[in-house]
Structures are given as structure tokens and as C-alpha cells.
PDB file of N, CA and C in Angstrom:
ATOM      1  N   UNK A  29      95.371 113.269 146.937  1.00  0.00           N
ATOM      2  CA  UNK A  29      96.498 113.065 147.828  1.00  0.00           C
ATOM      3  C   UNK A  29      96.012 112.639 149.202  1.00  0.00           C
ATOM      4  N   UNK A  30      96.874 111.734 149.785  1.00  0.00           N
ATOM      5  CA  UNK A  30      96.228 111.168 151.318  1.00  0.00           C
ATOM      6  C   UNK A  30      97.281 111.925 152.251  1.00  0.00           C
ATOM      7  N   UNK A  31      97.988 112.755 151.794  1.00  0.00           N
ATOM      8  CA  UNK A  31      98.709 113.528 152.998  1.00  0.00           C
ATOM      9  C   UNK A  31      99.104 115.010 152.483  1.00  0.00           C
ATOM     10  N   UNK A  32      99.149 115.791 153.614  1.00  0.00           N
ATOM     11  CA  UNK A  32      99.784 117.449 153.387  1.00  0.00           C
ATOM     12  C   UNK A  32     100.874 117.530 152.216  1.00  0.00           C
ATOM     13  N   UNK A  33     100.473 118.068 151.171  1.00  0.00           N
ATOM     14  CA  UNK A  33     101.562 117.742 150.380  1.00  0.00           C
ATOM     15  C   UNK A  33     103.033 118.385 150.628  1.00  0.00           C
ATOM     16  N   UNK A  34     103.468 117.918 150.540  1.00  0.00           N
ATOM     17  CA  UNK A  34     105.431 117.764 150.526  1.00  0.00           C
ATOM     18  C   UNK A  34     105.570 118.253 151.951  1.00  0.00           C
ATOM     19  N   UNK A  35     104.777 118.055 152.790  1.00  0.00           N
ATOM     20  CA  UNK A  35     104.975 118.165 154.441  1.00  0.00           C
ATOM     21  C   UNK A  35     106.166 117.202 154.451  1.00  0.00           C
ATOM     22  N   UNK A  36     107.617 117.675 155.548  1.00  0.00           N
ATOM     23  CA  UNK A  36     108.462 116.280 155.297  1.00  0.00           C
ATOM     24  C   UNK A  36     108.011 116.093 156.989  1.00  0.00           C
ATOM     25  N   UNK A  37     107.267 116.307 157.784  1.00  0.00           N
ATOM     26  CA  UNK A  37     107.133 115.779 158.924  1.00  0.00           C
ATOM     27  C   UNK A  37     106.112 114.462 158.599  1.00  0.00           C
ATOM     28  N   UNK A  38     104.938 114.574 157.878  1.00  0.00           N
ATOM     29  CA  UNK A  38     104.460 113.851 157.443  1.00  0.00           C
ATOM     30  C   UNK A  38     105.024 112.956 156.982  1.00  0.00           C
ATOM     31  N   UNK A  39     106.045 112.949 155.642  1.00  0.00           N
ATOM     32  CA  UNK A  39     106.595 112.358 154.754  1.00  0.00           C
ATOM     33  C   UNK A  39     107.362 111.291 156.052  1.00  0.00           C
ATOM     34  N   UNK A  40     108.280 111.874 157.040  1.00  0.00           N
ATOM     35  CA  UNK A  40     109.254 111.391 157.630  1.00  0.00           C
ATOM     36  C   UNK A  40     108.312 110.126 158.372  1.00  0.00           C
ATOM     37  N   UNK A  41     106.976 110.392 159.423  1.00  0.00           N
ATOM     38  CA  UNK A  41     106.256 109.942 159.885  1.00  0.00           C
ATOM     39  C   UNK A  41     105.816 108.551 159.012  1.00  0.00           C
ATOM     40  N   UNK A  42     105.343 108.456 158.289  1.00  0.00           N
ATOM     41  CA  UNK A  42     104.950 107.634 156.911  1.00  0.00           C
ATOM     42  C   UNK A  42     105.987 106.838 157.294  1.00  0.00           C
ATOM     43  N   UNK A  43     107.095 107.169 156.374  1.00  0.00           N
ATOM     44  CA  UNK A  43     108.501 106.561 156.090  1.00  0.00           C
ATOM     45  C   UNK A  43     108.897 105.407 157.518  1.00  0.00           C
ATOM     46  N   UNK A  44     109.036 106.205 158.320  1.00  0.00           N
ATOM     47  CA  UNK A  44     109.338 105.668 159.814  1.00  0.00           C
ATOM     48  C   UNK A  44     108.509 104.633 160.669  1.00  0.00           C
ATOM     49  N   UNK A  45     107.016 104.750 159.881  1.00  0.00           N
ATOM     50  CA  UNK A  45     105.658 103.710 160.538  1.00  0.00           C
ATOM     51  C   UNK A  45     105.672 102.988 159.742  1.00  0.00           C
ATOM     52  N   UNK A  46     106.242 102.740 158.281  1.00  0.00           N
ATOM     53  CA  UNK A  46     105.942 101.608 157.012  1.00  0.00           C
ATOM     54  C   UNK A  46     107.519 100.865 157.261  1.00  0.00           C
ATOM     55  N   UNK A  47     108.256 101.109 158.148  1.00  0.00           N
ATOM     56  CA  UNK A  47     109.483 100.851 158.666  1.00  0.00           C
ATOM     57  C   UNK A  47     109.705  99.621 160.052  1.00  0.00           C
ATOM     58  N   UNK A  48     108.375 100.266 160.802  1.00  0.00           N
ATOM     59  CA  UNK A  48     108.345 100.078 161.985  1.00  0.00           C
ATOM     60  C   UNK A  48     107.668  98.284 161.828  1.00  0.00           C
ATOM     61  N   UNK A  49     108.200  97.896 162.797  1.00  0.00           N
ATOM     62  CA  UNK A  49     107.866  96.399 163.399  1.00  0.00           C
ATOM     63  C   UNK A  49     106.731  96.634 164.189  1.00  0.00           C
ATOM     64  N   UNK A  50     106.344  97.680 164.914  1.00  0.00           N
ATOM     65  CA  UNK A  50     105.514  97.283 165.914  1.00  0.00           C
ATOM     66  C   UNK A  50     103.823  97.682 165.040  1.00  0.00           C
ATOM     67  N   UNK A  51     103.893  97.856 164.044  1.00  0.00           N
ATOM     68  CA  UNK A  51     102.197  97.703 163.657  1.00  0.00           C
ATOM     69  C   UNK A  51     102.681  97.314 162.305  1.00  0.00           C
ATOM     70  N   UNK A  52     101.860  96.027 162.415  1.00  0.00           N
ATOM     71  CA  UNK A  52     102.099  95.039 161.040  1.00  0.00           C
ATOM     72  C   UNK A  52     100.786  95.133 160.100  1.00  0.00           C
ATOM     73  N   UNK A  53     100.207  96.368 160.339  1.00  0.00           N
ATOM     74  CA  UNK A  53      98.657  95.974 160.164  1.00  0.00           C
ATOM     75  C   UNK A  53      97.921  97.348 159.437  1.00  0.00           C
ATOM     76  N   UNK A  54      98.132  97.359 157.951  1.00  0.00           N
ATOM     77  CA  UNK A  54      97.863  98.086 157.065  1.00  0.00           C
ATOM     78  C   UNK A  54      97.033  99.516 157.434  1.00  0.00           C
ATOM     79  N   UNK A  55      95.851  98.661 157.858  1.00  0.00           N
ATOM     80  CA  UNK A  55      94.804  99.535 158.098  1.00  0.00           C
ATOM     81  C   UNK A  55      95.121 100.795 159.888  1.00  0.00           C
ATOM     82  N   UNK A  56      95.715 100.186 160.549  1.00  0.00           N
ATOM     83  CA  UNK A  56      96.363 100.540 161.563  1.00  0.00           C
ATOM     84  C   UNK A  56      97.582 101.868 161.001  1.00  0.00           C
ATOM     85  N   UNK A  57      98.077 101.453 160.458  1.00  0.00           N
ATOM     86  CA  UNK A  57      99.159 102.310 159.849  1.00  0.00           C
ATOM     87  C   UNK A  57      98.399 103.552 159.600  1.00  0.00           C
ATOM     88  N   UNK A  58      97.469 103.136 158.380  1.00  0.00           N
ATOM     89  CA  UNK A  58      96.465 104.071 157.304  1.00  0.00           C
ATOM     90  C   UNK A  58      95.955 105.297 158.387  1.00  0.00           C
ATOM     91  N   UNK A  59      95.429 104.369 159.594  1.00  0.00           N
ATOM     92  CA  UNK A  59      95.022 104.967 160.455  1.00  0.00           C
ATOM     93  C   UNK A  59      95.249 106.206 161.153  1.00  0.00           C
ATOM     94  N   UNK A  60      97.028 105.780 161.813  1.00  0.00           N
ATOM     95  CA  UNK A  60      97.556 106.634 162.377  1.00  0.00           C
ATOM     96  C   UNK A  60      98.152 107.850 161.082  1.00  0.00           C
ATOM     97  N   UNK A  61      98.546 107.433 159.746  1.00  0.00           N
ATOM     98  CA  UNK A  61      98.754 108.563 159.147  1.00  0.00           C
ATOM     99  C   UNK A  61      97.658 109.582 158.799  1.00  0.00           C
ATOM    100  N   UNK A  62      96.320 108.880 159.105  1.00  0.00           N
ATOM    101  CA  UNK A  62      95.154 110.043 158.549  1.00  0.00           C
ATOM    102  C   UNK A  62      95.285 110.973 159.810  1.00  0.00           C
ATOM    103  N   UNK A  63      95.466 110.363 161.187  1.00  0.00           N
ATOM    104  CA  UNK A  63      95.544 111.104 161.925  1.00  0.00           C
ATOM    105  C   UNK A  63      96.170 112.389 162.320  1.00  0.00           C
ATOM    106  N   UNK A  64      97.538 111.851 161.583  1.00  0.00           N
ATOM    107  CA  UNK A  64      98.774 112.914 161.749  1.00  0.00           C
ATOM    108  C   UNK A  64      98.450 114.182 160.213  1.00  0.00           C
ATOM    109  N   UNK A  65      97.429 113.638 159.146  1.00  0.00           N
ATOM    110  CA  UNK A  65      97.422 114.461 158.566  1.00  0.00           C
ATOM    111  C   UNK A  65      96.409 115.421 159.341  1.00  0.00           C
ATOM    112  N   UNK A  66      95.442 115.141 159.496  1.00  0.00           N
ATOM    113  CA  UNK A  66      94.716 115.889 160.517  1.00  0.00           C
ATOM    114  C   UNK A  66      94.591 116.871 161.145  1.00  0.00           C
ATOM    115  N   UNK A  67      96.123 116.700 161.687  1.00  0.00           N
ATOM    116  CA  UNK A  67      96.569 117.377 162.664  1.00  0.00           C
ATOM    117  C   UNK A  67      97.727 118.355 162.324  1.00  0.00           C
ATOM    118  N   UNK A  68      97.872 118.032 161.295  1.00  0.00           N
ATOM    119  CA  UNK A  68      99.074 118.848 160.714  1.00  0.00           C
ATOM    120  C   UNK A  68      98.351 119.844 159.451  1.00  0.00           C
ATOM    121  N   UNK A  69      96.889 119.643 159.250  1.00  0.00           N
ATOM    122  CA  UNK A  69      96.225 120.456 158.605  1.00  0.00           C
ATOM    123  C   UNK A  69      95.754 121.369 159.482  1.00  0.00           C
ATOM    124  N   UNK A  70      95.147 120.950 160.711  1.00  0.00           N
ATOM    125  CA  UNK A  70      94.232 121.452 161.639  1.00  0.00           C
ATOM    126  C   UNK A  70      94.870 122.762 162.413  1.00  0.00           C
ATOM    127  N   UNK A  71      96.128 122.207 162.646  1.00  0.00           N
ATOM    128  CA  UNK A  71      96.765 122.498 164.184  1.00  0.00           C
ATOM    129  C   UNK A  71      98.075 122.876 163.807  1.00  0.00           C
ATOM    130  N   UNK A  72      98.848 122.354 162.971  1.00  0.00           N
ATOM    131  CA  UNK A  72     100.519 122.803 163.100  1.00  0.00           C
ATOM    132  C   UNK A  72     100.551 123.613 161.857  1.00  0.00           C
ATOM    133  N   UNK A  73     100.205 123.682 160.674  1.00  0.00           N
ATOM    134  CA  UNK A  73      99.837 124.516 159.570  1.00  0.00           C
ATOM    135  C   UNK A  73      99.394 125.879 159.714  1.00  0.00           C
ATOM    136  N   UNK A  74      98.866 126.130 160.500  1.00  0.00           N
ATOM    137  CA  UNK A  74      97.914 127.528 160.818  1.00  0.00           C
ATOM    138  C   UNK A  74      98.617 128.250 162.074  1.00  0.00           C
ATOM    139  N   UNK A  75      99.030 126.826 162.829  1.00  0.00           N
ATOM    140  CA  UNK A  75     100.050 128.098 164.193  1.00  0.00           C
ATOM    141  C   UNK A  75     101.157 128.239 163.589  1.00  0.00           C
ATOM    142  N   UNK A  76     101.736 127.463 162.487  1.00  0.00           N
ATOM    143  CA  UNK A  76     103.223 128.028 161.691  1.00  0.00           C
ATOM    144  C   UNK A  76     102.711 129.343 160.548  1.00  0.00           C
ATOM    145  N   UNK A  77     101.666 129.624 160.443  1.00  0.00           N
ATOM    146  CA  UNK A  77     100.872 130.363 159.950  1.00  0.00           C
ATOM    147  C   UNK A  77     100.799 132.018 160.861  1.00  0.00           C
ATOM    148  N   UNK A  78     100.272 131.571 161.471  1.00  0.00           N
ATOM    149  CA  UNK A  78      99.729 132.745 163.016  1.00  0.00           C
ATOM    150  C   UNK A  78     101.631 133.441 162.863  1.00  0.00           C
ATOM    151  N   UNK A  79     102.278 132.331 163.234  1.00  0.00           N
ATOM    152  CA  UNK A  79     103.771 132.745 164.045  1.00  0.00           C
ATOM    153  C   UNK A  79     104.136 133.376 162.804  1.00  0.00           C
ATOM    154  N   UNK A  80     104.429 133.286 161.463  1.00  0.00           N
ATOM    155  CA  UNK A  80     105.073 133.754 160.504  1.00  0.00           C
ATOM    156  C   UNK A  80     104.562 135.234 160.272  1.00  0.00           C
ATOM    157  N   UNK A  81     102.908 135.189 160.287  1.00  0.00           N
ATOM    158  CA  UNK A  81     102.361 136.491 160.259  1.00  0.00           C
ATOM    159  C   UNK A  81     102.725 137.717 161.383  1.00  0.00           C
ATOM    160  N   UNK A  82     103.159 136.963 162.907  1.00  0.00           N
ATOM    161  CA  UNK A  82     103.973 137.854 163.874  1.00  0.00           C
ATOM    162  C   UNK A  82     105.041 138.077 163.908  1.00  0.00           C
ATOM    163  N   UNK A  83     105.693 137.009 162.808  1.00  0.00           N
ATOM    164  CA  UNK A  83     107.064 137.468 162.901  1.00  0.00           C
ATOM    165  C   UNK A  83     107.295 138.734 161.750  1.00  0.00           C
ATOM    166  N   UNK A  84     106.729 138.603 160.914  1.00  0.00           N
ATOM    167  CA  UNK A  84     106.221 139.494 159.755  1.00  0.00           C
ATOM    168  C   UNK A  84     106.220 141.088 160.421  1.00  0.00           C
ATOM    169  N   UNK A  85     105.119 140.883 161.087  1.00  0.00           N
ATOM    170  CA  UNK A  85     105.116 142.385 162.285  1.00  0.00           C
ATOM    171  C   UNK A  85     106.077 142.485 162.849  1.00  0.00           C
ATOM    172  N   UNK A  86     106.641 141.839 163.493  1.00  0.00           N
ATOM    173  CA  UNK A  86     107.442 142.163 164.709  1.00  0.00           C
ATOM    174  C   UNK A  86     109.192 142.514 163.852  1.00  0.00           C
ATOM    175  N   UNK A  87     109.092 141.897 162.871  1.00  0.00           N
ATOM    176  CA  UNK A  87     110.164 142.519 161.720  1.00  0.00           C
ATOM    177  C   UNK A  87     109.589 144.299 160.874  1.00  0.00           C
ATOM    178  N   UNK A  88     108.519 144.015 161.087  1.00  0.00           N
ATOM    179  CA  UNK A  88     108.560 145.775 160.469  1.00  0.00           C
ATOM    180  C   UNK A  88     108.744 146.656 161.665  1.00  0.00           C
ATOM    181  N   UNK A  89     108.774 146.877 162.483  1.00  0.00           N
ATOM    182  CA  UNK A  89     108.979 147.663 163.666  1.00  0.00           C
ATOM    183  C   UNK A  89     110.102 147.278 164.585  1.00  0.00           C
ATOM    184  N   UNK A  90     111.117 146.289 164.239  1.00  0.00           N
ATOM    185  CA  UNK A  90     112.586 146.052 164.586  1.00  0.00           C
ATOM    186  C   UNK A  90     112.972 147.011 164.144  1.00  0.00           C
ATOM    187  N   UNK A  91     114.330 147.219 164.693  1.00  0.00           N
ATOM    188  CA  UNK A  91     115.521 148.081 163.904  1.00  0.00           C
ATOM    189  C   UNK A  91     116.583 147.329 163.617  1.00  0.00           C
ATOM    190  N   UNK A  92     117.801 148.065 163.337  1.00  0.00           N
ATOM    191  CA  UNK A  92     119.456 147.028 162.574  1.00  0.00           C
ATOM    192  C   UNK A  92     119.724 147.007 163.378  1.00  0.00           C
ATOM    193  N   UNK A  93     119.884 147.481 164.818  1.00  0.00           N
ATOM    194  CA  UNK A  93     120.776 148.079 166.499  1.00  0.00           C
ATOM    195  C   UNK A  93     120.192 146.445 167.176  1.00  0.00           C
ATOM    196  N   UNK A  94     121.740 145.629 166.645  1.00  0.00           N
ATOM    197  CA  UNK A  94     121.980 144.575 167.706  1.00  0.00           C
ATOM    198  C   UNK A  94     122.041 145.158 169.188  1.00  0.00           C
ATOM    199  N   UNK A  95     121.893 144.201 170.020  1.00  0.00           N
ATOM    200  CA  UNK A  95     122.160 144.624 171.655  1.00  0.00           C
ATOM    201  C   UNK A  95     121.504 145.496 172.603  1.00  0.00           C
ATOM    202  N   UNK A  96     122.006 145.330 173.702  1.00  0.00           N
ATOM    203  CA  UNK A  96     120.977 145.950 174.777  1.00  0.00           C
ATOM    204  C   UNK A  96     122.191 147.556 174.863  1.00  0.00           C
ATOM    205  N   UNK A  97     123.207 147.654 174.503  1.00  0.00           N
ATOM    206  CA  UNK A  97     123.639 148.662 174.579  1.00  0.00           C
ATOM    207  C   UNK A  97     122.938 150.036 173.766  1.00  0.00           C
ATOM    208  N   UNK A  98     122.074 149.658 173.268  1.00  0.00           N
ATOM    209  CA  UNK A  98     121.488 150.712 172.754  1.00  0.00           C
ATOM    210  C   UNK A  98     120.128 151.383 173.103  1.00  0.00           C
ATOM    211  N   UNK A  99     120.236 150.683 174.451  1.00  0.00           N
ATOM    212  CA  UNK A  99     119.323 151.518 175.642  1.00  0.00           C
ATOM    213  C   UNK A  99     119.815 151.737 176.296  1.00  0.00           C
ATOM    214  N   UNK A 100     118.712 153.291 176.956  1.00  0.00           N
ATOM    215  CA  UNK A 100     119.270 153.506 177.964  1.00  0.00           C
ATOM    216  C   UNK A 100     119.464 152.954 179.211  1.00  0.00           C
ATOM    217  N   UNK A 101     120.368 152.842 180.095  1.00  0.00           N
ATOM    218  CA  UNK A 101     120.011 152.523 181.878  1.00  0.00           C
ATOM    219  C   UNK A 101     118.679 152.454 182.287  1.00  0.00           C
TER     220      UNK A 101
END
């Protein structure tokens, strides 16, 4: 596979540059999508990673008590 599989930011990216007028030029294209996979392996994968694992925590030590009324002054 040449991209994150079933990433649709990827997918959308692709779609939108094989679309685009302003780079007519295969290898250019190829280019910028290796890039964005890259980066979406490197960098946006692992902090949606990090955040899910805190939200994980930060859901076991919530309670059901919507609102600030359920503190005190």
C-alpha cells in the first residue's frame, strides 16, 4: 500500500491533488502524497493515539454530575 490505509484525510488529499490543475506532473503529485503519508504515520496517528489514551483516563475518574452546580462555592 502507498498510503495509511483507509485514512480518509489521506484518501480526501489524493482525491483533491489528482483533481487539481495546479500540478500536472505525476511525479510531483507522488511526491506530495508520500509526504502527507509521512506525516500522518509519524505525527497525526500517534497524537490521535496519545489523546484517545487521555481521554480513556480522564473518562475513568469523571463522574455522571453534569455542571458546575455540583460544587461547592
Amino acid at each position: 500500500d502507498d498510503y495509511p490505509d483507509g485514512n480518509p484525510l489521506f484518501d480526501f488529499y489524493v482525491q483533491e491533488l489528482n483533481q487539481s490543475n495546479v500540478l500536472t506532473d505525476t511525479h510531483s503529485r507522488a511526491a506530495l502524497a508520500l509526504r502527507l503519508k509521512e506525516r500522518i504515520t509519524t505525527d497525526l496517528i500517534p497524537a490521535y493515539e496519545k489523546l484517545s489514551k487521555y481521554l480513556i483516563q480522564l473518562s475513568e475518574i469523571a463522574n455522571d454530575q453534569a455542571g458546575l452546580w455540583q460544587y461547592p462555592d
